[in-house]
Tab-separated table of C-alpha atoms in Angstrom:
chain	number	residue	atom	x	y	z
A	1	MET	CA	0.108	-0.271	-0.239
A	2	ASN	CA	1.151	3.489	-0.763
A	3	ILE	CA	0.906	6.475	1.640
A	4	LYS	CA	-0.121	10.223	0.254
A	5	LEU	CA	2.893	12.660	0.158
A	6	ALA	CA	2.281	15.817	2.238
A	7	LEU	CA	4.356	18.363	3.896
A	8	SER	CA	5.529	17.436	7.584
A	9	GLU	CA	6.521	20.394	10.151
A	10	GLU	CA	7.824	17.423	12.364
A	11	ARG	CA	10.490	16.393	9.670
A	12	LEU	CA	11.332	19.991	8.784
A	13	LYS	CA	11.726	20.838	12.720
A	14	ILE	CA	14.834	18.215	12.783
A	15	LEU	CA	16.733	20.699	9.828
A	16	SER	CA	15.305	23.934	11.485
A	17	GLU	CA	18.539	24.997	13.752
A	18	CYS	CA	20.462	24.936	10.561
A	19	MET	CA	17.735	27.003	8.586
A	20	GLN	CA	17.846	29.844	11.082
A	21	ASN	CA	19.214	33.411	10.432
A	22	TYR	CA	19.022	34.557	13.666
A	23	ASP	CA	17.864	38.150	12.005
A	24	VAL	CA	20.817	38.522	9.781
A	25	GLY	CA	19.931	39.550	5.949
A	26	ALA	CA	16.424	40.015	4.433
A	27	ASP	CA	13.573	37.524	4.595
A	28	THR	CA	14.190	37.027	0.725
A	29	ASP	CA	17.680	35.696	1.197
A	30	GLU	CA	18.267	31.822	0.867
A	31	TRP	CA	21.395	31.341	3.282
A	32	PRO	CA	22.106	35.221	5.082
A	33	ASN	CA	23.536	33.329	8.087
A	34	ASN	CA	22.694	29.560	7.482
A	35	ILE	CA	23.757	26.243	6.143
A	36	ILE	CA	20.630	24.771	4.861
A	37	SER	CA	17.954	26.953	2.775
A	38	ARG	CA	15.708	28.921	4.658
A	39	PHE	CA	13.078	27.939	1.436
A	40	THR	CA	13.517	24.220	2.673
A	41	SER	CA	10.474	21.833	2.740
A	42	VAL	CA	10.292	18.389	4.197
A	43	TYR	CA	8.008	15.751	3.294
A	44	ASN	CA	6.428	13.162	5.434
A	45	ASP	CA	8.636	10.257	3.806
A	46	GLY	CA	11.486	12.746	4.760
A	47	SER	CA	12.225	13.758	1.001
A	48	ILE	CA	13.607	17.543	0.838
A	49	SER	CA	12.620	20.203	-1.334
A	50	LYS	CA	12.512	24.074	-1.813
A	51	HIS	CA	9.338	25.929	-1.769
A	52	ASN	CA	8.793	26.691	-5.085
A	53	ILE	CA	9.391	22.919	-6.290
A	54	PRO	CA	6.508	21.323	-4.753
A	55	LEU	CA	6.966	17.208	-4.645
A	56	GLN	CA	4.476	14.767	-6.243
A	57	HIS	CA	5.448	11.042	-5.685
A	58	GLU	CA	3.484	8.068	-3.898
A	59	ILE	CA	5.247	6.763	-0.228
A	60	ASP	CA	6.354	3.097	-0.433
A	61	SER	CA	4.744	2.035	2.828
A	62	ASP	CA	6.981	-0.791	3.693
A	63	GLU	CA	10.458	1.295	2.835
A	64	LEU	CA	8.870	4.104	5.073
A	65	LYS	CA	8.480	1.457	8.091
A	66	LEU	CA	12.075	0.391	7.472
A	67	CYS	CA	13.069	3.751	7.710
A	68	GLN	CA	11.215	4.625	10.668
A	69	LYS	CA	12.216	1.174	12.540
A	70	LEU	CA	15.925	1.626	11.610
A	71	SER	CA	16.107	5.268	12.449
A	72	ALA	CA	14.176	4.626	15.939
A	73	GLU	CA	16.994	2.236	16.841
A	74	ILE	CA	20.029	4.150	16.305
A	75	THR	CA	18.160	7.260	17.779
A	76	ASN	CA	17.717	4.994	21.009
A	77	ILE	CA	21.382	3.806	20.812
A	78	MET	CA	22.436	7.585	20.864
A	79	ALA	CA	19.806	8.712	23.051
A	80	ASN	CA	21.078	11.461	25.733
A	81	VAL	CA	24.551	11.375	24.093
A	82	GLU	CA	25.545	15.086	23.078
A	83	VAL	CA	26.693	15.394	19.631
A	84	GLY	CA	29.919	17.112	21.145
A	85	MET	CA	32.665	17.223	18.306
A	86	GLY	CA	34.002	20.577	19.317
A	87	SER	CA	30.438	21.987	19.442
A	88	ASN	CA	29.674	25.529	21.696
A	89	SER	CA	26.270	24.039	22.180
A	90	GLY	CA	24.992	20.784	24.042
A	91	ASP	CA	22.761	19.417	21.412
A	92	TYR	CA	21.541	15.915	20.713
A	93	PHE	CA	20.727	13.467	17.684
A	94	GLN	CA	17.543	13.050	16.349
A	95	ASP	CA	16.360	10.375	14.148
A	96	PHE	CA	16.393	11.318	10.149
A	97	TYR	CA	15.679	9.602	7.062
A	98	ILE	CA	15.116	10.431	3.548
A	99	MET	CA	13.223	8.242	0.957
A	100	HIS	CA	13.781	8.965	-2.642
A	101	SER	CA	10.994	8.701	-5.190
A	102	HIS	CA	13.076	6.708	-7.487
A	103	ASN	CA	16.046	4.060	-7.325
A	104	SER	CA	19.266	5.610	-7.206
A	105	ALA	CA	22.092	4.200	-9.357
A	106	SER	CA	24.594	5.078	-6.421
A	107	GLN	CA	25.593	2.099	-4.197
A	108	LYS	CA	27.767	4.512	-2.232
A	109	ILE	CA	27.255	7.681	0.223
A	110	THR	CA	29.105	10.530	-1.402
A	111	PRO	CA	29.183	14.152	-1.130
A	112	GLN	CA	27.441	14.541	-4.410
A	113	LEU	CA	24.421	11.859	-3.134
A	114	ILE	CA	23.785	14.381	0.165
A	115	GLN	CA	23.900	17.498	-2.379
A	116	GLN	CA	21.415	15.419	-4.269
A	117	TYR	CA	19.153	14.302	-1.620
A	118	PHE	CA	19.110	17.724	0.000
A	119	ALA	CA	17.859	18.859	-3.252
A	120	ASN	CA	20.514	21.767	-3.332
A	121	THR	CA	19.330	23.472	-0.189
A	122	ILE	CA	22.894	23.024	1.474
A	123	PHE	CA	24.758	26.612	1.714
A	124	PRO	CA	26.783	26.223	-2.025
A	125	LEU	CA	30.064	27.208	-0.765
A	126	ALA	CA	29.785	24.324	2.157
A	127	ASN	CA	32.299	21.489	1.894
A	128	ILE	CA	30.731	18.132	2.706
A	129	THR	CA	32.831	15.138	3.753
A	130	THR	CA	31.460	11.320	3.846
A	131	GLU	CA	33.641	8.995	5.843
A	132	PRO	CA	33.550	5.429	6.873
A	133	LEU	CA	31.861	4.497	10.377
A	134	THR	CA	35.589	3.937	11.414
A	135	THR	CA	37.832	5.347	14.049
A	136	ASN	CA	40.651	6.424	11.529
A	137	THR	CA	38.394	9.012	10.323
A	138	GLN	CA	38.290	13.037	10.738
A	139	TRP	CA	34.942	12.875	12.460
A	140	TRP	CA	36.388	10.325	15.091
A	141	LYS	CA	39.292	12.276	15.655
A	142	GLU	CA	36.701	15.258	16.481
A	143	VAL	CA	34.474	12.900	18.801
A	144	GLU	CA	37.887	11.891	20.569
A	145	GLN	CA	39.025	15.324	20.862
A	146	ASP	CA	35.575	16.365	22.493
A	147	GLY	CA	36.061	13.593	25.004
A	148	GLU	CA	39.859	13.304	25.618
A	149	GLU	CA	39.165	14.653	29.408
A	150	SER	CA	36.160	12.006	29.861
A	151	PRO	CA	36.083	8.513	31.148
A	152	ALA	CA	36.045	5.660	28.780
A	153	GLU	CA	32.169	5.425	28.932
A	154	TYR	CA	32.095	8.674	26.889
A	155	PHE	CA	32.897	6.466	23.802
A	156	GLN	CA	30.651	3.609	24.555
A	157	PRO	CA	27.819	4.719	22.787
A	158	TRP	CA	29.693	5.947	19.712
A	159	HIS	CA	31.258	2.500	19.604
A	160	LYS	CA	27.686	0.764	19.716
A	161	MET	CA	26.609	3.393	17.059
A	162	MET	CA	29.212	2.210	14.648
A	163	ASP	CA	28.771	-1.611	15.407
A	164	TRP	CA	24.684	-1.206	14.824
A	165	PHE	CA	25.205	0.410	11.256
A	166	ALA	CA	28.148	-2.426	10.463
A	167	ALA	CA	25.452	-5.113	11.485
A	168	GLN	CA	22.472	-3.920	9.439
A	169	HIS	CA	21.841	-6.146	6.185
A	170	ASP	CA	19.299	-3.460	4.898
A	171	PHE	CA	22.117	-1.170	4.258
A	172	ILE	CA	24.348	-1.388	1.037
A	173	ASP	CA	26.744	1.631	2.291
A	174	CYS	CA	27.140	3.567	5.684
A	175	ALA	CA	28.886	6.777	5.976
A	176	PHE	CA	29.425	9.963	8.611
A	177	VAL	CA	28.574	13.148	7.031
A	178	ARG	CA	30.063	16.419	8.025
A	179	ILE	CA	28.552	19.509	6.126
A	180	GLY	CA	30.557	22.375	6.568
A	181	ASP	CA	33.712	23.202	8.338
A	182	SER	CA	33.986	26.466	9.937
A	183	ALA	CA	37.698	26.775	9.424
A	184	LEU	CA	37.050	26.617	5.704
A	185	LEU	CA	34.137	28.428	5.717
A	186	GLU	CA	36.014	31.478	7.742
A	187	GLN	CA	38.454	31.474	4.878
A	188	ILE	CA	35.916	31.787	2.037
A	189	ASN	CA	35.929	35.565	0.356
A	190	SER	CA	32.880	37.298	0.853
A	191	ASP	CA	33.015	38.468	-3.025
A	192	ASP	CA	32.353	34.789	-3.754
A	193	TYR	CA	29.042	34.514	-1.217
A	194	PRO	CA	25.820	33.841	-2.874
A	195	LYS	CA	23.490	36.650	-3.408
A	196	GLY	CA	22.206	37.837	-0.072
A	197	THR	CA	24.855	35.818	2.115
A	198	ILE	CA	26.207	37.951	4.954
A	199	ILE	CA	28.087	35.632	7.144
A	200	THR	CA	28.549	31.995	6.321
A	201	GLY	CA	26.449	29.863	9.095
A	202	CYS	CA	27.866	28.652	12.092
A	203	VAL	CA	25.462	25.521	12.853
A	204	LEU	CA	26.494	22.707	10.956
A	205	PRO	CA	25.106	19.203	10.457
A	206	ARG	CA	26.888	16.117	11.458
A	207	LEU	CA	25.039	13.069	10.336
A	208	ALA	CA	25.406	9.016	10.450
A	209	LEU	CA	23.768	7.417	7.561
A	210	GLY	CA	23.129	4.287	6.078
A	211	LEU	CA	21.892	3.664	2.281
A	212	THR	CA	19.125	0.975	1.900
A	213	GLN	CA	18.555	-1.141	-1.173
A	214	LYS	CA	15.536	1.245	-2.298
A	215	SER	CA	17.871	4.416	-2.326
A	216	SER	CA	16.876	5.564	1.326
A	217	LEU	CA	19.282	7.320	3.737
A	218	VAL	CA	18.581	6.196	7.146
A	219	GLY	CA	20.213	7.125	10.598
A	220	ILE	CA	20.674	10.051	12.624
A	221	PHE	CA	20.749	13.914	12.317
A	222	GLY	CA	22.823	16.339	14.735
A	223	TYR	CA	24.832	19.444	14.450
A	224	VAL	CA	27.715	21.584	15.822
A	225	VAL	CA	27.598	25.093	16.992
A	226	HIS	CA	30.950	26.560	15.796
A	227	SER	CA	30.489	30.181	16.529
């Protein structure tokens, strides 16, 4: 059975902090001080678009149930675990998924795939990195740095998270995704900013994701604040 597509305030709220411009710029500006477009729409299957590009497709109910089940499981593992990673704010991961109306040819989670699934709502000059869910990575270095003065228990849920993704037969690929790097954003010449950008955003998405056989991205969404 298929489900009717509809806009979802609940799914949009997950992205909302990364869309806030904090009174910088004008209402007509897309990225005045934010990493995800202020004109972003999110639907009940997690699919993303812009206000002026409404989506029209039916939702595969079985795939949606799978996305909801898997995202709930991993969110439970990371419950009450702050994103950390050098953030100036204490925020938590939330359940996240994006279903795709047509199966993607991609077998891997790449920066290009993330840009595609986010429907070009990501600030165009923000770098996107996709790395394995392993410890020999940049994202893990940031986790380690944040917990360097913490007991060993600090890292336990992170290792459980990695083990969970590795054990999921529903995924054909998994990755940790970093959208935006504060050091690199600061280096951008303001002459290169998109129209309406005053300063680059400081609320930067951090995600752990799996890619299903039917091309859905499923996992957790959080963000770091580097102000």
